[in-house]
Coordinates of C-alpha atoms and ligand atoms in Angstrom, one line a residue:
X140 CA -12.0 33.9 11.7
X141 CA -12.1 31.3 14.4
X142 CA -15.2 29.5 15.7
X143 CA -15.1 31.7 18.8
X144 CA -15.3 34.8 16.6
X145 CA -18.1 33.4 14.6
X146 CA -20.0 32.4 17.7
X147 CA -19.4 35.7 19.4
X148 CA -20.7 37.5 16.4
X149 CA -23.7 35.5 15.5
X150 CA -26.4 33.5 16.2
X151 CA -25.4 30.7 18.5
X152 CA -28.6 29.0 17.7
X153 CA -27.5 28.1 14.2
X154 CA -24.9 25.8 15.6
X155 CA -27.5 23.7 17.3
X156 CA -29.3 23.2 14.1
X157 CA -26.8 21.2 12.2
X158 CA -28.9 18.4 10.9
X159 CA -27.3 15.1 11.6
X160 CA -30.4 13.0 11.1
X161 CA -29.2 11.8 7.7
X162 CA -25.9 10.3 8.9
X163 CA -27.4 6.8 9.3
X164 CA -27.6 6.3 5.6
X165 CA -23.8 6.5 5.4
X166 CA -23.0 3.7 7.8
X167 CA -23.4 1.0 5.2
X168 CA -21.1 2.6 2.6
X169 CA -17.4 2.0 2.5
X170 CA -15.4 4.7 4.2
X171 CA -13.9 5.6 0.9
X172 CA -17.4 6.4 -0.5
X173 CA -18.3 8.3 2.6
X174 CA -15.2 10.4 2.3
X175 CA -16.0 11.2 -1.3
X176 CA -19.5 12.5 -0.2
X177 CA -18.0 14.5 2.7
X178 CA -15.6 16.0 0.2
X179 CA -18.6 17.4 -1.7
X180 CA -19.9 18.9 1.5
X181 CA -16.5 20.3 2.2
X182 CA -16.5 22.1 -1.2
X183 CA -19.6 24.0 -0.1
X184 CA -18.6 24.4 3.6
X185 CA -20.6 27.0 5.5
X186 CA -17.6 29.1 6.5
X187 CA -16.3 29.3 2.9
X188 CA -13.0 27.8 4.1
X189 CA -10.8 26.4 1.4
X190 CA -11.0 22.6 1.2
X191 CA -8.4 20.6 3.2
X192 CA -8.7 17.0 2.0
X193 CA -6.7 14.8 4.4
X194 CA -8.7 11.8 3.5
X195 CA -6.7 10.5 0.6
X196 CA -3.7 8.2 0.9
X197 CA -2.4 9.4 -2.6
X198 CA 0.9 11.2 -2.0
X199 CA 1.4 14.7 -3.2
X200 CA 5.1 14.1 -4.2
X201 CA 6.6 12.3 -7.2
X202 CA 10.1 10.9 -7.9
X203 CA 11.5 12.9 -10.9
X204 CA 14.7 11.0 -11.5
X205 CA 13.1 7.8 -12.7
X206 CA 10.7 9.6 -14.9
X207 CA 13.3 11.7 -16.6
X208 CA 15.5 8.6 -17.1
X209 CA 12.5 6.8 -18.6
X210 CA 12.1 9.6 -21.1
X211 CA 15.8 9.3 -22.1
X212 CA 15.4 5.6 -22.6
X213 CA 12.4 6.2 -24.9
X214 CA 14.4 8.8 -27.0
X215 CA 17.4 6.6 -27.3
X216 CA 15.3 3.5 -28.0
X217 CA 13.7 5.3 -30.9
X218 CA 17.1 6.4 -32.3
X219 CA 18.2 2.8 -32.1
X220 CA 15.1 1.6 -33.8
X221 CA 15.7 4.0 -36.7
X222 CA 19.1 2.4 -37.4
X223 CA 17.6 -0.9 -38.4
X224 CA 14.6 -0.3 -40.6
X225 CA 15.1 -1.1 -44.3
X226 CA 14.4 2.5 -45.3
X227 CA 13.9 5.8 -43.7
X228 CA 10.2 6.1 -43.9
X229 CA 8.5 8.8 -41.8
X230 CA 7.2 7.6 -38.5
X231 CA 8.0 4.0 -39.1
X232 CA 11.1 2.4 -37.6
X233 CA 12.4 -1.0 -36.9
X234 CA 13.5 -3.2 -34.0
X235 CA 16.5 -2.6 -31.7
X236 CA 19.6 -4.6 -32.3
X237 CA 21.5 -5.9 -29.2
X238 CA 25.0 -5.9 -30.5
X239 CA 27.0 -3.0 -29.3
X240 CA 23.9 -1.3 -27.9
X241 CA 25.4 -0.8 -24.4
X242 CA 28.4 1.1 -25.7
X243 CA 26.3 3.3 -28.0
X244 CA 24.0 4.0 -25.0
X245 CA 26.9 5.0 -22.7
X246 CA 28.3 7.3 -25.4
X247 CA 25.1 9.3 -25.3
X248 CA 25.4 10.0 -21.6
X249 CA 27.0 13.3 -20.5
X250 CA 29.0 13.7 -17.3
X251 CA 27.2 16.8 -16.2
X252 CA 23.5 16.0 -16.7
X253 CA 22.0 14.5 -13.5
X254 CA 19.6 12.1 -15.4
X255 CA 22.6 10.8 -17.4
X256 CA 24.6 10.4 -14.3
X257 CA 21.8 8.4 -12.8
X258 CA 21.5 6.2 -15.8
X259 CA 25.3 5.6 -15.8
X260 CA 25.2 4.7 -12.1
X261 CA 22.3 2.4 -12.7
X262 CA 24.0 0.7 -15.6
X263 CA 27.2 0.3 -13.6
X264 CA 25.3 -1.1 -10.6
X265 CA 23.5 -3.7 -12.8
X266 CA 26.6 -4.8 -14.7
X267 CA 29.1 -4.7 -11.9
X268 CA 27.0 -5.7 -8.9
X269 CA 24.3 -7.8 -10.4
X270 CA 26.5 -9.2 -13.2
X271 CA 24.2 -8.5 -16.1
X272 CA 25.3 -8.9 -19.7
X273 CA 25.6 -5.3 -20.7
X274 CA 24.1 -5.5 -24.2
X275 CA 21.3 -7.9 -23.2
X276 CA 20.4 -5.6 -20.3
X277 CA 20.3 -2.4 -22.3
X278 CA 18.3 -4.2 -25.0
X279 CA 15.7 -5.3 -22.3
X280 CA 15.4 -1.7 -21.1
X281 CA 15.0 -0.3 -24.6
X282 CA 12.6 -3.0 -25.9
X283 CA 10.8 -2.6 -22.6
X284 CA 10.2 1.1 -22.9
X285 CA 9.4 0.9 -26.6
X286 CA 6.9 -1.9 -25.9
X287 CA 7.1 -3.8 -29.2
X288 CA 7.0 -7.3 -27.8
X289 CA 4.7 -9.2 -25.5
X290 CA 6.3 -9.6 -22.1
X291 CA 8.7 -12.6 -22.2
X292 CA 9.1 -14.4 -19.9
X293 CA 5.5 -13.5 -19.1
X294 CA 5.8 -13.5 -15.3
X295 CA 8.7 -11.0 -15.3
X296 CA 11.3 -9.8 -17.7
X297 CA 14.7 -11.4 -16.9
X298 CA 16.7 -8.5 -15.6
X299 CA 13.6 -6.7 -14.1
X300 CA 13.0 -9.6 -11.8
X301 CA 16.6 -9.4 -10.5
X302 CA 16.4 -5.7 -10.0
X303 CA 13.2 -6.0 -8.1
X304 CA 14.6 -8.8 -6.0
X305 CA 17.6 -6.6 -5.1
X306 CA 15.3 -3.7 -4.2
X307 CA 13.1 -5.8 -2.0
X308 CA 16.2 -7.3 -0.4
X309 CA 17.7 -3.9 0.4
X310 CA 14.6 -2.2 1.7
X311 CA 12.4 -4.8 3.3
X312 CA 14.4 -7.8 4.5
X313 CA 16.8 -6.1 6.9
X314 CA 19.8 -8.2 6.1
X315 CA 18.1 -11.6 5.5
X316 CA 19.3 -12.8 2.1
X317 CA 16.3 -13.9 0.1
X318 CA 16.9 -12.3 -3.3
X319 CA 18.2 -15.4 -4.9
X320 CA 15.3 -17.6 -3.7
X321 CA 12.4 -15.4 -4.5
X322 CA 10.2 -15.3 -7.6
X323 CA 8.6 -12.0 -8.6
X324 CA 5.5 -11.3 -10.6
X325 CA 5.1 -7.6 -11.4
X326 CA 1.5 -6.5 -11.4
X327 CA -0.8 -3.5 -12.1
X328 CA -0.2 -2.0 -8.7
X329 CA -0.7 -3.6 -5.3
X330 CA -4.4 -3.7 -6.3
X331 CA -4.0 -6.3 -9.0
X332 CA -1.5 -8.2 -6.8
X333 CA -4.2 -8.6 -4.1
X334 CA -6.9 -9.5 -6.6
X335 CA -4.7 -12.1 -8.3
X336 CA -3.7 -13.7 -5.0
X337 CA -7.3 -13.9 -3.7
X338 CA -8.3 -15.6 -7.0
X339 CA -5.4 -18.0 -7.0
X340 CA -5.7 -19.1 -3.4
X341 CA -9.3 -20.1 -4.2
X342 CA -8.5 -21.6 -7.6
X343 CA -5.7 -23.7 -6.1
X344 CA -8.0 -24.9 -3.3
X345 CA -5.7 -23.4 -0.7
X346 CA -8.6 -21.3 0.6
X347 CA -12.0 -22.8 0.1
X348 CA -15.4 -21.1 0.7
X349 CA -16.3 -21.5 4.4
X350 CA -12.6 -21.5 5.5
X351 CA -11.4 -19.2 8.2
X352 CA -8.8 -16.5 7.8
X353 CA -7.5 -14.0 10.3
X354 CA -6.9 -10.3 9.8
X355 CA -5.2 -7.8 12.0
X356 CA -7.6 -4.8 12.0
X357 CA -7.8 -1.9 11.6
X358 CA -6.8 -2.6 8.0
X359 CA -7.0 -1.2 4.5
X360 CA -10.7 -1.8 3.7
X361 CA -10.4 -4.2 0.7
X362 CA -8.8 -6.8 2.9
X363 CA -12.1 -6.8 5.0
X364 CA -14.4 -6.6 2.0
X365 CA -13.0 -9.0 -0.6
X366 CA -13.0 -12.1 1.6
X367 CA -16.6 -11.5 2.5
X368 CA -17.7 -11.5 -1.2
X369 CA -20.0 -14.4 -2.1
X370 CA -17.4 -16.0 -4.3
X371 CA -14.9 -16.3 -1.5
X372 CA -17.2 -16.6 1.4
X373 CA -14.4 -16.8 3.9
X374 CA -14.9 -16.5 7.7
X375 CA -12.9 -13.7 9.2
X376 CA -11.4 -13.6 12.6
X377 CA -10.4 -10.0 13.5
X378 CA -7.4 -9.7 15.8
X379 CA -8.1 -6.0 16.5
X380 CA -4.9 -4.4 17.6
X381 CA -5.3 -1.6 20.1
X382 CA -3.8 1.8 20.5
X383 CA -2.9 1.0 24.1
X384 CA -0.5 -1.7 22.7
X385 CA 0.9 0.9 20.2
X386 CA -1.1 -1.0 17.6
X387 CA 1.0 -4.1 18.0
X388 CA -0.7 -7.5 18.1
X389 CA -0.5 -9.0 21.6
X390 CA 1.0 -12.4 22.2
X391 CA -2.6 -13.7 23.0
X392 CA -3.8 -12.4 19.6
X393 CA -0.9 -14.0 17.8
X394 CA -1.5 -17.2 19.6
X395 CA -4.9 -17.5 17.9
X396 CA -3.0 -17.9 14.6
X397 CA -1.6 -21.2 15.9
X398 CA -5.0 -22.9 15.5
X399 CA -4.7 -25.0 12.3
X400 CA -8.3 -24.1 11.4
X401 CA -7.0 -20.6 10.6
X402 CA -5.9 -21.1 7.0
X403 CA -4.7 -17.6 6.1
X404 CA -3.6 -14.4 7.7
X405 CA -4.0 -11.3 5.5
X406 CA -1.9 -8.4 6.7
X407 CA -0.7 -4.9 6.0
X408 CA 2.6 -4.2 7.6
X409 CA 3.4 -1.4 8.3
X410 CA -0.3 -1.0 9.0
X411 CA -2.8 1.2 7.2
X412 CA -4.5 3.1 8.9
X413 CA -2.6 2.8 12.2
X414 CA 0.8 3.3 10.5
X415 CA 2.9 1.0 12.6
X416 CA 5.5 -1.6 11.7
X417 CA 5.6 -4.9 13.6
X418 CA 8.2 -5.1 16.3
X419 CA 11.1 -7.7 16.3
X420 CA 9.1 -9.5 19.0
X421 CA 6.0 -9.8 16.8
X422 CA 8.2 -11.1 14.0
X423 CA 9.6 -13.7 16.3
X424 CA 6.1 -14.7 17.3
X425 CA 5.3 -15.4 13.6
X426 CA 8.1 -18.0 13.6
X427 CA 6.4 -19.7 16.6
X428 CA 3.0 -19.4 14.9
X429 CA 4.1 -21.3 11.7
X430 CA 5.8 -24.0 13.7
X431 CA 2.4 -24.7 15.3
X432 CA 0.4 -24.1 12.1
X433 CA 2.8 -24.9 9.2
X434 CA 0.1 -24.6 6.5
X435 CA -0.7 -21.0 7.4
X436 CA -0.6 -18.8 4.3
X437 CA 0.3 -15.2 5.1
X438 CA -0.3 -12.3 2.7
X439 CA 1.9 -9.4 3.7
X440 CA 1.2 -6.1 2.1
X441 CA 4.4 -4.1 2.6
X442 CA 3.5 -1.0 0.7
X443 CA 4.6 1.3 3.6
X444 CA 7.7 -0.7 4.5
X445 CA 10.2 2.0 3.5
X446 CA 8.5 4.6 5.8
X447 CA 9.4 2.8 9.0
X448 CA 12.9 2.9 10.5
X449 CA 14.8 -0.4 10.7
X450 CA 12.0 -2.2 9.0
X451 CA 11.8 -5.9 8.5
X452 CA 9.0 -7.7 6.5
X453 CA 7.1 -10.7 7.8
X454 CA 8.5 -12.3 4.6
X455 CA 12.0 -12.1 6.1
X456 CA 10.8 -13.8 9.3
X457 CA 8.8 -16.6 7.7
X458 CA 9.7 -16.6 4.0
X459 CA 8.2 -20.0 3.3
X460 CA 4.7 -19.1 4.5
X461 CA 4.5 -15.6 3.2
X462 CA 3.3 -14.1 -0.1
X463 CA 4.7 -10.6 -0.3
X464 CA 2.8 -7.7 -1.9
X465 CA 4.6 -4.5 -2.7
X466 CA 3.7 -1.3 -4.6
X467 CA 5.6 1.7 -6.0
X468 CA 2.5 3.9 -5.7
X469 CA 3.3 5.5 -2.4
X470 CA 7.0 6.1 -2.1
X471 CA 7.5 7.2 -5.7
X472 CA 4.2 9.0 -6.2
X473 CA 3.1 6.6 -9.0
X474 CA -0.5 5.7 -8.3
X475 CA -1.5 6.4 -11.9
X476 CA 1.2 4.2 -13.3
X477 CA -0.1 1.0 -11.5
X478 CA 3.2 -0.6 -10.4
X479 CA 3.2 -3.4 -7.9
X480 CA 4.3 -6.9 -7.5
X481 CA 3.8 -10.3 -5.9
X482 CA 6.9 -12.0 -4.5
X483 CA 7.0 -15.6 -3.3
X484 CA 9.8 -17.9 -2.1
X485 CA 10.8 -20.7 -4.5
X486 CA 10.1 -23.0 -1.6
X487 CA 6.7 -21.9 -0.3
X488 CA 3.7 -23.3 1.5
X489 CA 1.3 -22.8 -1.4
X490 CA 3.1 -25.2 -3.6
X491 CA 3.2 -27.7 -0.7
X492 CA -0.6 -27.4 -0.1
X493 CA -1.3 -27.8 -3.8
X494 CA 0.6 -31.1 -3.7
X495 CA -1.3 -32.2 -0.6
X496 CA -4.7 -31.3 -2.0
X497 CA -4.1 -33.0 -5.3
X498 CA -2.6 -36.1 -3.6
X499 CA -5.6 -36.4 -1.4
X500 CA -8.4 -35.7 -3.9
X501 CA -8.3 -37.3 -7.3
X502 CA -11.1 -35.2 -8.7
X503 CA -9.3 -32.0 -7.8
X504 CA -6.1 -33.3 -9.2
X505 CA -7.8 -34.2 -12.5
X506 CA -9.5 -30.8 -12.8
X507 CA -6.3 -28.9 -12.1
X508 CA -4.4 -31.1 -14.5
X509 CA -7.0 -30.4 -17.2
X510 CA -7.0 -26.7 -16.5
X511 CA -3.3 -26.1 -16.8
X512 CA -2.5 -28.7 -19.4
X513 CA -3.6 -26.1 -21.9
X514 CA -0.6 -24.1 -21.3
X515 CA 2.2 -26.3 -19.8
X516 CA 3.4 -29.8 -20.6
X517 CA 3.6 -30.8 -16.9
X518 CA 0.6 -29.1 -15.2
X519 CA 1.1 -30.8 -11.8
X520 CA 4.6 -29.3 -11.6
X521 CA 3.3 -25.7 -12.2
X522 CA 4.3 -23.4 -9.4
X523 CA 1.7 -21.4 -7.5
X524 CA 3.1 -18.1 -8.7
X525 CA 3.0 -19.3 -12.4
X526 CA -0.6 -20.5 -11.9
X527 CA -1.3 -17.0 -10.6
X528 CA 0.1 -15.5 -13.8
X529 CA -1.9 -17.9 -16.0
X530 CA -5.1 -17.4 -14.0
X531 CA -4.7 -13.6 -14.1
X532 CA -5.5 -14.0 -17.8
X533 CA -8.0 -16.9 -17.6
X534 CA -5.4 -19.4 -18.7
X535 CA -6.3 -19.0 -22.4
X536 CA -4.4 -15.8 -22.6
X537 CA -1.3 -17.0 -20.7
X538 CA 0.9 -16.4 -23.7
X539 CA 0.0 -12.7 -23.6
X540 CA 0.0 -12.3 -19.8
X541 CA 2.4 -10.3 -17.7
X542 CA 2.6 -6.7 -16.9
X543 CA 3.2 -4.2 -19.8
X544 CA 6.9 -3.9 -20.4
X545 CA 7.0 -0.1 -20.1
X546 CA 5.6 -0.5 -16.6
X547 CA 8.2 -3.1 -15.8
X548 CA 11.0 -0.8 -16.9
X549 CA 9.5 2.1 -14.9
X550 CA 9.7 -0.2 -11.8
X551 CA 13.3 -0.9 -12.6
X552 CA 14.1 2.8 -12.7
X553 CA 12.3 3.5 -9.4
X554 CA 14.0 0.6 -7.8
X555 CA 17.4 1.7 -9.1
X556 CA 17.0 5.1 -7.4
X557 CA 17.4 3.1 -4.2
X558 CA 19.9 0.5 -5.3
X559 CA 22.7 2.8 -6.7
X560 CA 23.6 4.1 -3.2
X561 CA 25.1 1.6 -0.8
X562 CA 23.4 3.2 2.2
X563 CA 19.8 4.4 2.4
X564 CA 19.2 6.7 -0.5
X565 CA 18.4 10.4 -0.2
X566 CA 15.1 10.2 -1.9
X567 CA 13.8 7.6 0.6
X568 CA 15.2 9.7 3.5
X569 CA 13.4 12.7 2.2
X570 CA 10.1 10.9 2.0
X571 CA 10.4 10.0 5.6
X572 CA 11.3 13.6 6.6
X573 CA 8.4 15.0 4.7
X574 CA 5.8 12.9 6.5
X575 CA 7.6 13.4 9.8
X576 CA 7.3 17.2 9.7
X577 CA 3.7 17.1 8.6
X578 CA 3.0 14.7 11.5
X579 CA 4.5 17.2 13.9
X580 CA 2.8 20.1 12.3
X581 CA -0.5 18.4 13.0
X582 CA 0.0 17.0 16.5
X583 CA 2.0 19.9 17.9
X584 CA -0.8 22.2 16.9
X585 CA -3.4 19.9 18.5
X586 CA -1.1 19.8 21.5
X587 CA -1.0 16.1 22.2
X588 CA 2.1 13.9 22.8
X589 CA 3.3 12.0 19.7
X590 CA 5.0 8.7 19.0
X591 CA 8.5 9.0 17.5
X592 CA 9.3 5.3 17.7
X593 CA 10.9 3.5 14.8
X594 CA 7.7 1.6 14.2
X595 CA 5.7 4.7 13.4
X596 CA 5.7 5.4 9.6
X597 CA 3.7 8.6 10.0
X598 CA 2.2 8.1 6.6
X599 CA -1.1 8.2 8.3
X600 CA -2.2 9.0 11.8
X601 CA -5.3 8.0 13.7
X602 CA -7.1 10.4 15.9
X603 CA -9.4 9.0 18.6
X604 CA -12.0 11.8 18.7
X605 CA -13.6 10.5 21.9
X606 CA -10.3 10.5 23.7
X607 CA -9.4 13.9 22.3
X608 CA -12.6 15.7 23.3
X609 CA -12.1 14.3 26.8
X610 CA -8.5 15.4 27.0
X611 CA -9.5 18.9 25.9
X612 CA -12.7 19.5 28.0
X613 CA -12.9 16.8 30.6
X614 CA -14.6 13.5 31.3
X615 CA -18.1 14.8 31.7
X616 CA -18.1 16.4 28.4
X617 CA -16.6 13.2 26.9
X618 CA -19.5 11.2 28.1
X619 CA -22.0 13.7 26.8
X620 CA -20.3 13.7 23.4
X621 CA -20.3 9.9 23.1
X622 CA -24.0 9.7 24.0
X623 CA -25.3 12.6 21.9
X624 CA -23.6 12.3 18.6
X625 CA -23.2 9.7 15.9
X626 CA -19.6 8.5 15.4
X627 CA -19.8 10.1 12.0
X628 CA -20.8 13.5 13.4
X629 CA -17.2 14.7 13.8
X630 CA -15.9 14.0 10.3
X631 CA -19.3 15.2 8.9
X632 CA -19.2 18.5 10.6
X633 CA -15.5 19.0 10.0
X634 CA -16.3 18.8 6.3
X635 CA -19.6 20.6 6.2
X636 CA -18.6 23.5 8.5
X637 CA -14.9 23.7 8.1
X638 CA -14.2 22.3 4.7
X639 CA -11.8 19.7 6.1
X640 CA -12.0 16.0 5.1
X641 CA -10.7 13.2 7.3
X642 CA -11.6 9.5 6.9
X643 CA -13.8 7.6 9.3
X644 CA -11.5 4.8 10.5
X645 CA -14.2 2.4 11.7
X646 CA -14.5 1.4 8.0
X647 CA -11.0 0.0 8.4
X648 CA -12.2 -1.9 11.4
X649 CA -11.0 0.6 14.1
X650 CA -13.3 1.4 17.0
X651 CA -16.0 4.0 16.2
X652 CA -14.7 7.5 16.9
X653 CA -11.4 7.0 15.2
X654 CA -10.6 9.1 12.1
X655 CA -7.7 8.6 9.8
X656 CA -5.6 11.6 8.6
X657 CA -3.3 11.0 5.7
X658 CA 0.0 12.8 6.1
X659 CA 1.0 12.2 2.5
X660 CA -1.0 14.7 0.5
X661 CA -1.0 18.2 2.0
X662 CA 1.5 20.8 3.2
X663 CA 2.6 21.3 6.8
X664 CA 0.7 24.5 6.8
X665 CA -2.4 22.6 5.8
X666 CA -2.0 20.2 8.6
X667 CA -1.6 23.1 11.1
X668 CA -4.8 24.5 9.7
X669 CA -6.5 21.2 9.9
X670 CA -5.5 20.9 13.6
X671 CA -7.0 24.3 14.2
X672 CA -10.3 23.3 12.6
X673 CA -10.3 20.1 14.8
X674 CA -9.8 22.2 17.9
X675 CA -12.5 24.7 16.9
X676 CA -15.0 22.0 16.2
X677 CA -14.3 20.4 19.6
X678 CA -15.0 23.9 21.1
X679 CA -18.2 24.1 19.2
X680 CA -19.4 20.8 20.6
X681 CA -18.4 22.0 24.0
X682 CA -20.5 25.1 23.6
X683 CA -23.5 22.9 22.7
X684 CA -22.8 20.9 25.8
X685 CA -22.7 24.0 28.0
X686 CA -25.9 25.3 26.5
X687 CA -27.6 22.0 27.1
X688 CA -26.5 22.0 30.7
X689 CA -28.0 25.4 31.2
X690 CA -31.3 24.5 29.5
Ligands
PLP1998 C1 -2.2 2.4 -1.2 C2 -2.2 0.9 -0.9 C3 -1.9 0.0 -1.8 C4 -1.4 0.4 -3.2 O1 -2.1 -0.1 -4.2 P1 -1.8 0.3 -5.6 O2 -2.8 -0.5 -6.4 O3 -0.4 -0.2 -5.9 O4 -1.9 1.8 -5.8 C5 -1.9 -1.4 -1.5 N1 -2.1 -1.7 -0.2 C6 -2.3 -0.8 0.8 C7 -2.5 -1.2 2.2 C8 -2.4 0.5 0.5 O5 -2.6 1.4 1.4

């Protein structure tokens, strides 16, 4: 039943009685919390519609290949462990021996099973292309999945680091060769990567309380919230990209980064929620920026990098100034596994700033030396990324730091999905196709022009409700709508009346009236239905407007 049917059949008056007086109390909450509350309303929506939750960024797909391969490695690892124990004793087995393990492993792989074929290709790639020692590599994989040793080296397992470097190189750098000069620290998702970096920038006196950082908003909410916490107390300059510029920063906005009082630039690229990758022009501007402001520290969160066409990371443009964050959560449907990383160039600005700070301030130098002398013989030489690892475990637990080894091997397997094909791999192409047809299902049904440019990842899409209502029913109604309703009215009613949840995007720093729709977690049919609900709700507001005009 459409809204028109409902309205024709009933009681128009009820639609004027939607109580919105309580919406004010939501304006202080994070948009993620508001979404959770609206989801509860949606579950009890007055039309009894099924719930359409387009608020969540969690994808509804998974990569099967890596998971099945992981299971094979566990099985084989257990068999190998049984070979070495002093006696066959129930559930207890021993440790894996490296000698000859690669050949024994290859002998278990059939030519017909697709998981086995994947493992064979992955093995060949690592041995032939990356030059790994075959027994040592297979032993790292097996010990890793079995998880019977603390991670050593603690920052990243030896071969894991090289695989992750090859993956980042292939998918994010667009031809710029950085794999050999990049250190990687695998972390518990992009979430931990961000937390560790914020902590370390403070700990290393690179960003001090009262310092100013810049942010390109709208942006994933934590990047707005964390710097404002009392312990960081950073001043934020928001660069506020605009839809009229296709969500690219303008030259004027980029020029503000040239001011040396701007110490950091925290960035999500491609953006969340506006879902655009930076243009080659913007990347060139970054080069200009760091020439003028050489101590600028950029954090680039590239979680959505693979969803844009022809993508290039800021890290590839200004490698010495950029700390790269990546996560396997989105592309591989692995949010529960917590797989992410920090990557930093071996020659990076943070190490240079640490040297400057400690040379200029003896008390800081002494304190830092004292702090890290617990764990390394030459604390002054400790690299920023290794300090990040040590501080992630409060120094005292540096020897047991590092990401769990089964998680590191899972990352290897996801990365190898991509690496074993010379060109772009099918899985990655499929992920782009999936969000693309959902994007079209939504926008074609709404009936508004879409952006098919390379920059648009289509993982999310922003809807400017004010603009949309005006497009549908004209300017006068647009004005009325803006003046009569809270900016939360639309997502609120969409949940309460239609059972559909979208996320208020002003929480990401977008203008009020924008909502974010995730294209990652529902079917195309759902997006078509969501578009219908959106149109019906607009019609409903329009009827209220007409009634009001008559009264
Ligand atoms: C989803 C998302 C992440 C992922 O974090 P995980 O902890 O790896 O799940 C990081 N950054 C942004 C901008 C995201 O949208």
